[in-house]
Structures are given as structure tokens and as C-alpha cells.
Coordinates of C-alpha atoms in Angstrom, one line a residue:
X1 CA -39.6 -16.0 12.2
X2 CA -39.1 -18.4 9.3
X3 CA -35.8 -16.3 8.5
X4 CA -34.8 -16.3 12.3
X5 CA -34.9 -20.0 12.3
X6 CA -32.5 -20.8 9.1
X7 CA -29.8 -18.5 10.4
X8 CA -30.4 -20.8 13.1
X9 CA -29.9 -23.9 11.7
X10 CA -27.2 -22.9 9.3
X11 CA -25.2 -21.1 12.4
X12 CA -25.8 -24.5 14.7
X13 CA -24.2 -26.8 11.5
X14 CA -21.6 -24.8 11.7
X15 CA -20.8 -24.6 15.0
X16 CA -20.7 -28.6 15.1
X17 CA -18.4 -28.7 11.8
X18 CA -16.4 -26.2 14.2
X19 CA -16.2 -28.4 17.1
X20 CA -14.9 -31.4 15.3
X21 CA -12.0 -29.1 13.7
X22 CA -11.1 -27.3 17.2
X23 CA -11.4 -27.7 20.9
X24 CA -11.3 -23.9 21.7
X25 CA -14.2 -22.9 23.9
X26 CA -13.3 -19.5 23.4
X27 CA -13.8 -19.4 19.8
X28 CA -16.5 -21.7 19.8
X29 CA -18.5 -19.1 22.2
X30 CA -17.6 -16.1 19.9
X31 CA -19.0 -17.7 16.8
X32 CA -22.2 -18.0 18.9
X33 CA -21.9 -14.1 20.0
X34 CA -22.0 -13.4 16.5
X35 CA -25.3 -14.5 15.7
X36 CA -26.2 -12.7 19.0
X37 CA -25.2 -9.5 17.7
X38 CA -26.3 -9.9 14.2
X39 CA -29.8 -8.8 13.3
X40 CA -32.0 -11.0 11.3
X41 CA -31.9 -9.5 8.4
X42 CA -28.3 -9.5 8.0
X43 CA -27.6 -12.9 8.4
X44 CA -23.5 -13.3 9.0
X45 CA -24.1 -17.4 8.7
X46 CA -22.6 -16.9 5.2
X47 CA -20.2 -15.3 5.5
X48 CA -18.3 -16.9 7.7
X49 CA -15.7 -19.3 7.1
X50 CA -13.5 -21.9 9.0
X51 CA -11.4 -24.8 8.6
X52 CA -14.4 -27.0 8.1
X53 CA -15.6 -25.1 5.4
X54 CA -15.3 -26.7 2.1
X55 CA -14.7 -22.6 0.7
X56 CA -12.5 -21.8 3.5
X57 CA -8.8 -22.5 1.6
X58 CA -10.0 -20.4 -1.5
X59 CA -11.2 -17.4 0.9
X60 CA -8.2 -17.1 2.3
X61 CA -6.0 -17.8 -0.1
X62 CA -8.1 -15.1 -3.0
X63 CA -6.6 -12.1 -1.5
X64 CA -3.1 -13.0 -0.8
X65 CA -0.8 -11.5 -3.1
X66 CA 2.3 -13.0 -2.2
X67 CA 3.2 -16.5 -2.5
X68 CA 5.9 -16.1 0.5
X69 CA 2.5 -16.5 2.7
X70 CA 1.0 -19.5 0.9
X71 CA 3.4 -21.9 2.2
X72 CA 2.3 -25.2 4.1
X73 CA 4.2 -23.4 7.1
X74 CA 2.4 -20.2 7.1
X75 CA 0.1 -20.1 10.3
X76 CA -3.8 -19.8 9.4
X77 CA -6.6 -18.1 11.0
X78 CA -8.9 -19.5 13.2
X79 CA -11.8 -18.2 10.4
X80 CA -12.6 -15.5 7.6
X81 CA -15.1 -13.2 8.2
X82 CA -16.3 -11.8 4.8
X83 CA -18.7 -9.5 6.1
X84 CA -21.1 -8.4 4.2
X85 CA -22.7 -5.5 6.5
X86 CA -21.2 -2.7 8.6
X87 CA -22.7 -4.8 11.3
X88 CA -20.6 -8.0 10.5
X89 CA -18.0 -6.0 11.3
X90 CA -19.1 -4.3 14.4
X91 CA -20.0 -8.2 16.2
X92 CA -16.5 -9.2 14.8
X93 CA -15.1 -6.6 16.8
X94 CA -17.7 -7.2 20.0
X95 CA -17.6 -10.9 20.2
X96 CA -13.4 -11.1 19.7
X97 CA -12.7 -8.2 22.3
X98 CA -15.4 -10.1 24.6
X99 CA -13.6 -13.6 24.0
X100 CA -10.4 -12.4 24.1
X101 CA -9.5 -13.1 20.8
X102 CA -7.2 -11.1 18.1
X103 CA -8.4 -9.9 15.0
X104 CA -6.4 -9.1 11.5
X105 CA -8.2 -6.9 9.2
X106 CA -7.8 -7.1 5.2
X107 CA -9.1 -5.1 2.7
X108 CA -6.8 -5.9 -0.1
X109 CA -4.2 -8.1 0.9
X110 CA -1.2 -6.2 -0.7
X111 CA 0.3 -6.2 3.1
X112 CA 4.0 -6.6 1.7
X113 CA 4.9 -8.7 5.0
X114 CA 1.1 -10.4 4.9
X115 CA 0.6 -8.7 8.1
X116 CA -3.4 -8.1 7.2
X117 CA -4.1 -11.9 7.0
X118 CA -1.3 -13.9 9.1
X119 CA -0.1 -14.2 12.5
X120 CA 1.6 -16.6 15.2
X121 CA -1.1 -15.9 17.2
X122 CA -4.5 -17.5 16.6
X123 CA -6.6 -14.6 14.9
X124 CA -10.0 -14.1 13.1
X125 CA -9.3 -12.4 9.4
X126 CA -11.7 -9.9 9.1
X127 CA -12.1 -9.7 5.2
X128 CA -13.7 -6.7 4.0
X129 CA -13.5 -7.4 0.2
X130 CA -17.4 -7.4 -0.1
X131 CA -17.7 -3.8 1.7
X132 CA -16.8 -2.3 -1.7
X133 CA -19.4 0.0 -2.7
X134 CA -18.5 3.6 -4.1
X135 CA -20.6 6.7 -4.3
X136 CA -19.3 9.2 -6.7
X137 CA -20.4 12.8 -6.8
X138 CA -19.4 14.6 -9.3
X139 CA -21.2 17.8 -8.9
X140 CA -19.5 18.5 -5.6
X141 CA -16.6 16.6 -6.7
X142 CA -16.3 14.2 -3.6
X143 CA -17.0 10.7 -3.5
X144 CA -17.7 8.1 -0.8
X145 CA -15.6 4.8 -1.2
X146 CA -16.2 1.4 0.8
X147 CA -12.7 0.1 2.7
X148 CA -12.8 -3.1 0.4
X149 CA -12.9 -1.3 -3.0
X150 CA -9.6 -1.8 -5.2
X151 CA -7.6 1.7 -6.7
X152 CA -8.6 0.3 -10.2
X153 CA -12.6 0.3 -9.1
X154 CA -12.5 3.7 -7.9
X155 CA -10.3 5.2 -11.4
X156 CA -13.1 2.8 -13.2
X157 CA -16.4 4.4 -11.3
X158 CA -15.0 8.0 -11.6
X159 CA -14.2 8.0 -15.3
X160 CA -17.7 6.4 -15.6
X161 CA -18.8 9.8 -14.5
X162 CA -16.2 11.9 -15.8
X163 CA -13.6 12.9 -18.5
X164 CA -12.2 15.3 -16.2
X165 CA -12.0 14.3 -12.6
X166 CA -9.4 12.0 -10.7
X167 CA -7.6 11.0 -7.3
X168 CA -4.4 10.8 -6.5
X169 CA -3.6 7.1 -5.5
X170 CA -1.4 4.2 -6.4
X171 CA -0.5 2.6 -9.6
X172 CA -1.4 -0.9 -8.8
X173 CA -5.4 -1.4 -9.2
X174 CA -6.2 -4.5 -6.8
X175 CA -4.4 -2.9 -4.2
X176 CA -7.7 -2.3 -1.5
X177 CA -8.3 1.3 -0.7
X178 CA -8.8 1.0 2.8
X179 CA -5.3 0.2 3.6
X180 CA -4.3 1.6 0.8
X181 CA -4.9 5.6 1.7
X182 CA -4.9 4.9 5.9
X183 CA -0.8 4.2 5.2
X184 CA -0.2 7.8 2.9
X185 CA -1.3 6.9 -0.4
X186 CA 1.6 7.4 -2.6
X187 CA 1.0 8.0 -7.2
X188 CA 2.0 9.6 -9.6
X189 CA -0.1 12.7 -9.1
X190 CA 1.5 13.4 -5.6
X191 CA 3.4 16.5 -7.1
X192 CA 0.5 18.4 -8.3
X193 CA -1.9 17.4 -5.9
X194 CA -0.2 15.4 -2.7
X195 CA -1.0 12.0 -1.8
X196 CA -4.2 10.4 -0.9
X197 CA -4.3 11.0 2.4
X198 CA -4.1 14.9 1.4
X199 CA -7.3 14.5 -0.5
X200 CA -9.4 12.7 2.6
X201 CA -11.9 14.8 3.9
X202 CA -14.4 12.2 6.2
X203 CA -14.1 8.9 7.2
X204 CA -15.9 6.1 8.9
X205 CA -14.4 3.8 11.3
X206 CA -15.3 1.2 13.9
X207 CA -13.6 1.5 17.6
X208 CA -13.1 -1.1 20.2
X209 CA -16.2 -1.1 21.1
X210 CA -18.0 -1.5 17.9
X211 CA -19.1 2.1 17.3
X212 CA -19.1 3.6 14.1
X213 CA -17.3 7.1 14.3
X214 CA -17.1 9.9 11.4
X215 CA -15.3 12.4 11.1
X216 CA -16.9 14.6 13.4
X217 CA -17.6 12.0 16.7
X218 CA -14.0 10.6 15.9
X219 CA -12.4 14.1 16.9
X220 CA -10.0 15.3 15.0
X221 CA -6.7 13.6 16.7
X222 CA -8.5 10.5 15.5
X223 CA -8.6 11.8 12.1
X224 CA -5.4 12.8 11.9
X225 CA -3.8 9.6 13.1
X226 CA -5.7 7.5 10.5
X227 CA -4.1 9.2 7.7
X228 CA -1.1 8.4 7.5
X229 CA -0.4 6.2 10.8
X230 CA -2.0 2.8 9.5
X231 CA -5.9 2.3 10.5
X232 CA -5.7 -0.9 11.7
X233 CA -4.0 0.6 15.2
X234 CA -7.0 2.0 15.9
X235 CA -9.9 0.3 14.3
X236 CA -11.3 -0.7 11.3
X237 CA -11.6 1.3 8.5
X238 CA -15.1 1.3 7.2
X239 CA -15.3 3.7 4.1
X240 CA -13.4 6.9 3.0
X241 CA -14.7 10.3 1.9
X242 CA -12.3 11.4 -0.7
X243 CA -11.7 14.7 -2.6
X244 CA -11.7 14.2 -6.4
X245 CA -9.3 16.2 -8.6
X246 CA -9.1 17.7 -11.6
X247 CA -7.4 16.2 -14.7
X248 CA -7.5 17.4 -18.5
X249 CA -8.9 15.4 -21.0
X250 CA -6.1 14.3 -22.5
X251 CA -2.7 13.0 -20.4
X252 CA 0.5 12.2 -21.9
X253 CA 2.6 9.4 -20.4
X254 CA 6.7 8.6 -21.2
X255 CA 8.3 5.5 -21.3
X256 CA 12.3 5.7 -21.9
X257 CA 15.1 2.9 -21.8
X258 CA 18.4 4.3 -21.4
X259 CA 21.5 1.3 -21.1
X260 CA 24.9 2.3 -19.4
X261 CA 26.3 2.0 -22.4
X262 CA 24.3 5.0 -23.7
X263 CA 25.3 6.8 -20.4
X264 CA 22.3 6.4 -18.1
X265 CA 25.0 7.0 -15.1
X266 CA 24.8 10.7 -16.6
X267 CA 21.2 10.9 -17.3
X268 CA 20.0 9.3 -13.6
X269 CA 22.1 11.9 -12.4
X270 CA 21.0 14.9 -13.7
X271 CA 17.4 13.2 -12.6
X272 CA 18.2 13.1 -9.1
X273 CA 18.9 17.0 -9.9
X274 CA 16.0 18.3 -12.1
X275 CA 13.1 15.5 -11.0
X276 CA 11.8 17.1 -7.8
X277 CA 12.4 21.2 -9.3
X278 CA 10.1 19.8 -12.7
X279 CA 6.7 21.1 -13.2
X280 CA 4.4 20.3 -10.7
X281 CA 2.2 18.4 -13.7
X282 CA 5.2 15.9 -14.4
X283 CA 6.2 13.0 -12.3
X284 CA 9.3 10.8 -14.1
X285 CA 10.3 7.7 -12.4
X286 CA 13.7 6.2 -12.9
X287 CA 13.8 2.4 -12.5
X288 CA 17.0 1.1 -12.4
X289 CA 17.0 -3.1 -13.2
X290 CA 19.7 -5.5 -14.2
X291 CA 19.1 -7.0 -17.9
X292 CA 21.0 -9.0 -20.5
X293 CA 23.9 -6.9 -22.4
X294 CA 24.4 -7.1 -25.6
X295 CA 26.9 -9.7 -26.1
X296 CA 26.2 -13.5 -24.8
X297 CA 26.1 -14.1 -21.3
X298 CA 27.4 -9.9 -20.7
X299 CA 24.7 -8.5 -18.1
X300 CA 24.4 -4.3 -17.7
X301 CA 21.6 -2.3 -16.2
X302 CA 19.0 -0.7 -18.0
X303 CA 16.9 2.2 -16.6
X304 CA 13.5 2.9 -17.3
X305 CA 12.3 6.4 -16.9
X306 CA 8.8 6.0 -16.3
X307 CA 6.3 9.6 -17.0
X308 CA 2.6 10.6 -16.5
X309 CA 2.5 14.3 -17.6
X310 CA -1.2 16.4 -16.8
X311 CA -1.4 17.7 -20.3
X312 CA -0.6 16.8 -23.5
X313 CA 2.8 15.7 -25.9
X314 CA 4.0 18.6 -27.4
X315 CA 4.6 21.0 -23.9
X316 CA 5.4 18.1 -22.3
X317 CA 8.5 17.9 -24.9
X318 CA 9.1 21.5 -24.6
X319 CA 9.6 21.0 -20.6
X320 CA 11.6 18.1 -20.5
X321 CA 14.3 19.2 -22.7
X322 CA 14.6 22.1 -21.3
X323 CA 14.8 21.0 -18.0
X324 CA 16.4 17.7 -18.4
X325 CA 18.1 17.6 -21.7
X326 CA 20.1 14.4 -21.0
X327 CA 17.0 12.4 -21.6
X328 CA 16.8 12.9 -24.7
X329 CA 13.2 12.6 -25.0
X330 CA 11.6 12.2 -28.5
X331 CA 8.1 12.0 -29.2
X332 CA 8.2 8.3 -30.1
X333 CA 8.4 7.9 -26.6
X334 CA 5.4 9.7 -25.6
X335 CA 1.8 8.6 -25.9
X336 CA -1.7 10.8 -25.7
X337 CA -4.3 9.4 -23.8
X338 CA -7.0 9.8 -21.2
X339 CA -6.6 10.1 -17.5
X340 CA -8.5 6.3 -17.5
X341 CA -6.4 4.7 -19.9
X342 CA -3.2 6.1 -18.2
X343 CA -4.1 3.8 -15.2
X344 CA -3.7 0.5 -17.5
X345 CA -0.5 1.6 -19.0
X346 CA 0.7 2.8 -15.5
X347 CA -0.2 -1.3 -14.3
X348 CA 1.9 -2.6 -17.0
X349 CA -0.9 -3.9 -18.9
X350 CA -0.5 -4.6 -23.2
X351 CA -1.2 -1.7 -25.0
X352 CA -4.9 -1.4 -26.0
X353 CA -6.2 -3.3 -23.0
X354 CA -9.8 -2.4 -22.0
X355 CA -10.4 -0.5 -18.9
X356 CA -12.8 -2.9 -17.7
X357 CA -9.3 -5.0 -16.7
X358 CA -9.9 -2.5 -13.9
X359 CA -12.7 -4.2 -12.4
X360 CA -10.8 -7.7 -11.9
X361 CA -10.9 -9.3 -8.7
X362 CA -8.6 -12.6 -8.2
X363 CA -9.5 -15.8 -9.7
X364 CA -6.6 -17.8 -8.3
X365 CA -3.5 -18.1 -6.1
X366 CA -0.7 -16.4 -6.6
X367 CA 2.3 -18.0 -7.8
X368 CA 4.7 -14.7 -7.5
X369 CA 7.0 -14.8 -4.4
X370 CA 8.6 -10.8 -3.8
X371 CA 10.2 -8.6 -0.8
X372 CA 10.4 -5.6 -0.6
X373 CA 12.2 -2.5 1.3
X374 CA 12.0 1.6 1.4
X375 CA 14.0 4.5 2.0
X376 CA 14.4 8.1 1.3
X377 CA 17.3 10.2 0.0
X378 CA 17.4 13.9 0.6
X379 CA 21.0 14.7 -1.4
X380 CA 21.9 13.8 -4.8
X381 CA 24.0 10.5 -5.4
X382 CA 27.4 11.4 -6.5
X383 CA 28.2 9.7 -10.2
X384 CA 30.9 7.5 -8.2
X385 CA 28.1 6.4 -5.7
X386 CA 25.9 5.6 -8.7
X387 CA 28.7 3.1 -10.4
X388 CA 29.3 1.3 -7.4
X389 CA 25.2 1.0 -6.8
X390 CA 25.0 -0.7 -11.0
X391 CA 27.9 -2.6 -9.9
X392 CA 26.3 -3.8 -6.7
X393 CA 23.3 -4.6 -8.7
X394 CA 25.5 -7.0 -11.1
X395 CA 26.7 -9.0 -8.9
X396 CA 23.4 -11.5 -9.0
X397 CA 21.5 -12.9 -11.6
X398 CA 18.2 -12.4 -10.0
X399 CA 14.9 -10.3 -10.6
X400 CA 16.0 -7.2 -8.8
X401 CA 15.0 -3.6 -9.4
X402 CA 14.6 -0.1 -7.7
X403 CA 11.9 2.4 -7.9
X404 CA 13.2 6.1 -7.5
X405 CA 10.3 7.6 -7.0
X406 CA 10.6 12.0 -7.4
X407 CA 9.0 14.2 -4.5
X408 CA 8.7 18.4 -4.7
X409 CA 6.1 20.3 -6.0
X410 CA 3.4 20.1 -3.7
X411 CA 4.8 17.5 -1.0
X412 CA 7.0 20.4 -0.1
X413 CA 3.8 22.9 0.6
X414 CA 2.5 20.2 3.5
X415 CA 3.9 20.4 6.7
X416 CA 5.5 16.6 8.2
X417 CA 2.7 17.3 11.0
X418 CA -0.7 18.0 8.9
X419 CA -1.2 14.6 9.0
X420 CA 0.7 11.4 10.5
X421 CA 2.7 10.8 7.8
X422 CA 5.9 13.4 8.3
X423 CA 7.8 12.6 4.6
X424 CA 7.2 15.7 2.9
X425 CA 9.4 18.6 2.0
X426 CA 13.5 18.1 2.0
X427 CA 13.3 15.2 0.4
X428 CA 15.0 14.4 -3.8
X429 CA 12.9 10.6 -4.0
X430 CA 11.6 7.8 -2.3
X431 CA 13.5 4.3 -3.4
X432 CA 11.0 1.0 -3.5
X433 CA 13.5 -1.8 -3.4
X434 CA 11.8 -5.1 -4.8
X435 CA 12.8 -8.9 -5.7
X436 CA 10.5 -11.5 -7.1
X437 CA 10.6 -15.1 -7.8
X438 CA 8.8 -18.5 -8.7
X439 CA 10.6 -20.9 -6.6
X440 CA 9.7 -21.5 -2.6
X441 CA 13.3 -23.0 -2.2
X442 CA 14.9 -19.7 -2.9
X443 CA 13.0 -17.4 -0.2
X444 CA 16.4 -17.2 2.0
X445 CA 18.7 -16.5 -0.9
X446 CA 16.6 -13.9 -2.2
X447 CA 15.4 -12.1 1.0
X448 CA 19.5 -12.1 2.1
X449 CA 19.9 -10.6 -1.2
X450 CA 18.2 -7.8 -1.0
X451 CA 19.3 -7.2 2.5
X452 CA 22.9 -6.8 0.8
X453 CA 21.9 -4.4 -1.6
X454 CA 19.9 -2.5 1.2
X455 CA 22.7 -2.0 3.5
X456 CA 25.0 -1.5 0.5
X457 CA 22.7 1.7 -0.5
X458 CA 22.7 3.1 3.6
X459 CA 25.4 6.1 2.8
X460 CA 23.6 7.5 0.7
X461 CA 20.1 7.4 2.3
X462 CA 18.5 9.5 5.7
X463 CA 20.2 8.5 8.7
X464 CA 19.0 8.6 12.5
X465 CA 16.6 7.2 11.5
X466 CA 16.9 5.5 8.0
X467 CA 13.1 6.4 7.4
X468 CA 10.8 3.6 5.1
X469 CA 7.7 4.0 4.1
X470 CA 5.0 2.3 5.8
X471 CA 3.0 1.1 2.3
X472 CA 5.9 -1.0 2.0
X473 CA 5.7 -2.9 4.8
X474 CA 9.2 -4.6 5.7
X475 CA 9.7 -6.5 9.4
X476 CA 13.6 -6.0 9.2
X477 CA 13.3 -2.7 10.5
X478 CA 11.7 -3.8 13.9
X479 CA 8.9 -6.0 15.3
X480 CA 7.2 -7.3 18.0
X481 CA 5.7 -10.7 18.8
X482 CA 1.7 -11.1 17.2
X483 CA 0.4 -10.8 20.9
X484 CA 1.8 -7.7 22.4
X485 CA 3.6 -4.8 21.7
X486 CA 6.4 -3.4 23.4
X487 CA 6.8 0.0 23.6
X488 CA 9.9 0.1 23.0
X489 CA 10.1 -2.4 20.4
X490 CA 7.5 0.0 18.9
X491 CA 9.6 3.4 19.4
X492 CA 12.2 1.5 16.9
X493 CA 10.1 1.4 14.0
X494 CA 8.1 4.0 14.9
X495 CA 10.2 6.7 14.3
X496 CA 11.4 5.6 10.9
X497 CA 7.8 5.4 9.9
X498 CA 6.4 8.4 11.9
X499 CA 9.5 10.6 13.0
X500 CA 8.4 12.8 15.5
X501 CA 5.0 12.2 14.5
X502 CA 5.4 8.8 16.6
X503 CA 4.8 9.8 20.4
X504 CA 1.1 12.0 18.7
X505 CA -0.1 8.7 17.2
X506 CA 0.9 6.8 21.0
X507 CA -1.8 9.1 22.8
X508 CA -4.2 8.9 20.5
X509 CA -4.0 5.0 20.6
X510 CA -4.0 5.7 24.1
X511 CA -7.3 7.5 24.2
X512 CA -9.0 5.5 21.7
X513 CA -7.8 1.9 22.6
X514 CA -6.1 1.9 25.7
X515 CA -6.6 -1.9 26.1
X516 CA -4.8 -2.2 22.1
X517 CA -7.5 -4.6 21.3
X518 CA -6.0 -3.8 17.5
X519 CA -2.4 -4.3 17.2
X520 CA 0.4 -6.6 15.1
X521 CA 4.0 -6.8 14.5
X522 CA 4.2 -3.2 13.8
X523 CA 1.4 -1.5 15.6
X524 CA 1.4 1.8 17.1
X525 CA 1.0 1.0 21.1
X526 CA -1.0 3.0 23.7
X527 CA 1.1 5.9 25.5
X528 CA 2.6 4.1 28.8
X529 CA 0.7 5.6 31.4

């Protein structure tokens, strides 16, 4: 009873800090059905967080990772929920629906276009950063990870079990795996062994209605939709079951820096040919960026070819020149090392780094402002197209690059309809288009920037639609307002996420949330009855 009456208390002090901050009775009333819905002994009092709370600005503002959504003008949640218990999650979801509130739902906060944590519309966050717990097996080489784990704790807990075991996932470790794997999953394993979404085999979710579903009670239309077709359409993503994979003990990864003036036109062309046909163990990345030339105030492009190889140096020399002898590669640029420590040179982190870098969560703001855009290209770039691209790229000063990301091996063994997301086979590399910068007075100039080069690259990129991938989260391809969504608003960017995969993912929003309690800018709506 004693315990019963301090959740009390605290929940009553902070429904009068509430009041003074905000004259909604609807929100006032679903802070009270929280507590009504929360059993004793998982008090939600603590975890939540509104205006009035002296710890509400640093919630927030931990697990935003882009300073384009820090601004003064950036509109602010109504409160943070950092539950703490499948059941914080589950009243979240009750009392909103009940009150007719909207909910965002963040697990990570690498929403390129902040769409996890901001809205127009007054929402509650849902923050699931403390849902993060991981349950490796490796003896039947499967593991159970929490929505609000980061890539680099998972890579951390299964090396802690194993030398020889993996999962194909992102490069970046703080990205949040719940998001993370519901939108495809894309790394530098996805050759040999797909992306993450290929490696899912159960799931928990919670509905509308505040019912956890698995695999099994979900169905498998439900199942299918989630991977691949965003999980916050449909509910909220409580924890994945994931298939771990097999990795030797030693890796080799390649770092090369070609300069036009050492013909990298040549060599990025013969990539675009050879990348996607390589052994299925080798993914090379080309990275084409603008740097200083070697004369004063003379600008050129550099590319980077960026390499994780699934064995070790000497036939990974053997198959890259024979199979892409412009390169050049030399062993110099090659290092030995295990799956683990691939991960910290893959995030760009100083040689020798420990892995326990993996475990860091954020300790401050960020101070980084970036865009970014997608697309796909399915025939090779002629050497023409690729001058006029550096040359394009040269006409700013400004922290620009592209990511041309290879595809093949076994993306081209998975049918576009075994799960929701439909890039797969056809398909040379995937481009990541991405500006960054310090300055909150440059947001326009460096958004229309990028714009530029976007439509500058659209010959050469799918057409009808010009597909994007949905990781990389970009409004310009088509929106709705934060409180409903229009159909066919939605068809617009639905297809160059989905393809034909859209009008599947419609009924099943249909039959799971026909009222679209879960939607946001780009939200898959219900099937128009």
C-alpha cells in the first residue's frame, strides 16, 4: 500500500506542475489514465517527463541527432515517455488512443527528417531508449534484442559471446535497432547474407489496442509489413528476434583514395561494372567527395573506396585484381582484423579505439546540422555522365558527399515481394546523398544545394518512380500534414518506397489499424474502404 501511495503523490505533483504549463484537459486526463493502467509495481511516475520537468529539455534533446531539429522553432512534444516496462508502453498507447491524442515513437532518433520525435501536431514521444535489453543465444544462433538497443550494443553483446557469429546491420552504432531493421536494414554484409530484415525471424509488437502480438498472433501479413514497411504504421515495435550469422575469425577491411587526377573517372567506372558481379564475401563502397587539390585554392574530388571483405588479406588481393584491376589495390591498404573491431573502423573511429566505444549512449546535444537523399541506379553511368556529376559537385564549397553503395550477390536471390521492402535484384547501387554543417543560418542554402545536385543526378537514376530508400528518410519526395494522411498524398511516396509492395502494406494497415491511430508525414494509410 505504502508503494501505491508514493506513485500517488509523485503522479498528483506532477499533474499540478502540468496544469500550470498547459490548459489541455485532454492531456491532463491521459496522464491520469496512465497511472490507471500501470500496475504498482511498475511505477511510470518516473519516467515521464513534461515541460515542467526540470529533466524534460535534456530527454528530449539526448536522442536527437540532428541539429536541424534543435532549433528554438522546432515544435515540442507535449511529454516523453521513457518507459521503462512493456507496460509503459501499452498505457501510452491506451490512454492517447482513448484521449485522442497522437503519439511519435523513437527508439534511436536517427529519423533523418526527425519524424520519430517532432511534429506540428501536439504529440506524446514515446521514447524507448530504456527498453534495450538483448538475449544472445549462441547455441541456436538467434538472439532476442529490445526495440531501444543501438547496432553498436548488439555487435558489442554478440562478440562477447562469440569470435564467429554476426548480423547483418548498419554501420553507424547509436543508430536504435527498432527502427533501424523495421525500415530494411541496409550493411555491408547485405551481399553474402541480405539485409536485416532477411535475418528477422519473430517479433513483438504492440497494436492499437495495447496488445502485445508475436509472430505467431500477429499473422503473417503483419509480419511481412513490418519488415521493410516502417513499424511505426502499425504499432510499436517492442523487441526483435534476429538470426545471427556466421563470420570468420579474421575480416579484412580496404580503405583506398583515388584523386581525378590519378583517374578515378576510370576506376568508379569499372566499379559500377565489377562491384555488384564481386564475390558475394566483398562489399566496396565508392564515396565520391569534393576536397582541396593540390595547388592553392584548386578544389578536385577525391573517392574513397571503402571495403569489408569475409576472409582474410591475401585472397582478398587475389580477387580484387582480378576482378577490378583499375584499383590498384596494394596490401598497404588492407588491414586484418576481427569481425568486432571491423564495426569501429567501419564508424570512422581512430585506429586502435576500444570496442567498448560501442556501448556509448549520448552525453550531449548535437551540434551537427545534415540532409540527406536516396536513389537507386540500375545501368552503369557513362564516363561523360560521371565528369559532368564531379563537375556538378565542384561547383560549391560545401561538405557534400555521395555514398554508392554495391547490391548483387544475395539481394538478387530475394524476391521484391518476400518482404515489404521490393529493392532487390536489377539493381548496380544504392546512392546516399548527404550535406552537413555547423551553422543554423545556412539550413536553406544547404538543403537547396543538395536539391540541385539531386535533380542534376535524375537521368541517370530509376524513373517512374525515382525509388529512395526509406532509412533515409527525405520529405521532398511527398508528405502529408502531422494529423492525417491522405491517401493519395500517401500513394506518391508510397510507391517510391514500396513499388508495388505499396497497395499490400494499405490492407494490412487496414486490418490492423483501421482508425490509423499510428501515422506521420509519411505513413502508410488504411486501404479506402
Amino acid at each position: 500500500m505504502a508503494s501505491i501511495s508514493v506513485a500517488f503523490t509523485i503522479l498528483s505533483v506532477l499533474l499540478s506542475s502540468v496544469s500550470l504549463a498547459t490548459s489541455d484537459p485532454a492531456f491532463d486526463n491521459f496522464l491520469q489514465c496512465l497511472h490507471n493502467h500501470i500496475n504498482p509495481s511498475d511505477p511510470i511516475s518516473e519516467a515521464i517527463f513534461t515541460p515542467a520537468s526540470s529533466s524534460f529539455e535534456s530527454v528530449l534533446q539526448a536522442y536527437i541527432k540532428n541539429g536541424r531539429f534543435l532549433t528554438p522553432t522546432t515544435p515540442k512534444p507535449l511529454a516523453v515517455i521513457a518507459a521503462g516496462h512493456e507496460s509503459h508502453v501499452q498505457a501510452t498507447i491506451i490512454c492517447a488512443k482513448f484521449h485522442g491524442l497522437q503519439i511519435r515513437i523513437r527508439s534511436g532518433g536517427h529519423d533523418c527528417e526527425g519524424l520519430s520525435y517532432r511534429s506540428n501536431t501536439p504529440v506524446v514521444l514515446l521514447d524507448m531508449f530504456n527498453l534495450r535489453s538483448i538475449d544472445i543465444d549462441i547455441q541456436n544462433e538467434t538472439a532476442w534484442v529490445q526495440a531501444g538497443a543501438t547496432l553498436g550494443e548488439l555487435y558489442y553483446s554478440i562478440a562477447n559471446k562469440s569470435k564467429v557469429h554476426a548480423f547483418p546491420a548498419g554501420v553507424c552504432p547509436t543508430i536504435g535497432v527498432g527502427g533501424h531493421v523495421s525500415q530494411g536494414g541496409y550493411g555491408n554484409m547485405l551481399r553474402k547474407y541480405g539485409l536485416s530484415i532477411d535475418n528477422v525471424i519473430d517479433a513483438q509488437i504492440i497494436n492499437a489496442n495495447g496488445t502485445i502480438l508475436n509472430r505467431e498472433t500477429m499473422g503473417e501479413d503483419l509480419f511481412w509489413a513490418i519488415r521493410g514497411g516502417g513499424g511505426a504504421s502499425f504499432g510499436v515495435i517492442l523487441s526483435w528476434k534476429i538470426k545471427l550469422v556466421s563470420v570468420p575469425e579474421i575480416v579484412t577491411v580496404i580503405h583506398v583514395e583515388r584523386f581525378l587526377e590519378q583517374g578515378a573517372t576510370d576506376i568508379v567506372y569499372q566499379w559500377q561494372q565489377v562491384a555488384h558481379n564481386l564475390d558475394n564475401d566483398l562489399f566496396i563502397r565508392a564515396m565520391p567527395q569534393v576536397v582541396n587539390g593540390s595547388r592553392p585554392n584548386e578544389k578536385t574530388v577525391k573517392v574513397s573506396f571503402i571495403g569489408f571483405f569475409l576472409g582474410q588479406m591475401d585472397r582478398l588481393l587475389q580477387l580484387v585484381n582480378e576482378s577490378f584491376p583499375l584499383l590498384g589495390l596494394k596490401q598497404n591498404e588492407c588491414k586484418e582484423l576481427s569481425w568486432i573491431e571491423s564495426t569501429i573502423f567501419w564508424a570512422d573511429f581512430p585506429n586502435g579505439t576500444s570496442i567498448d566505444v560501442l556501448l556509448n549512449r549520448p552525453s550531449k546535444p548535437v551540434t551537427t546540422f545534415y540532409k540527406t537523399k536516396s536513389d537507386y541506379v540500375k545501368n552503369v553511368i557513362p564516363k561523360e555522365g560521371l565528369e559532368s556529376i564531379w563537375k556538378m559537385l565542384l561547383l560549391r564549397d560545401w561538405n557534400m558527399r555521395m555514398e554508392w553503395n554495391p547490391y548483387g550477390g544475395k539481394m538478387n536471390e530475394i524476391s521484391e515481394t518476400e518482404t515489404a521492402f521490393p529493392h532487390r535484384s536489377g539493381y548496380l547501387f544504392k546512392i546516399q546523398y548527404s550535406t552537413s554543417w555547423a551553422d543554423e543560418a545556412n539550413i536553406d542554402n544547404q538543403i537547396n544545394w543538395l536539391r540541385d545536385v539531386y535533380a542534376g543526378m535524375q537521368t541517370y537514376v530509376t524513373k517512374n518512380p525515382r525509388e529512395v530508400f526509406m532509412n533515409y528518410r527525405d520529405l521532398d519526395i511527398g508528405s502529408n500534414p502531422s494529423n492525417q494522411t491522405d491517401f493519395k498524398n500517401a500513394e506518391v511516396y508510397g510507391h517510391k518506397f514500396f513499388k508495388n509492395n505499396f497497395q499490400r502494406l494499405t490492407k494490412v494497415k487496414a486490418a490492423i489499424d483501421p482508425d490509423n491511430f499510428f501515422k506521420h508525414e509519411q505513413s502508410i494509410p488504411p486501404y479506402p474502404v
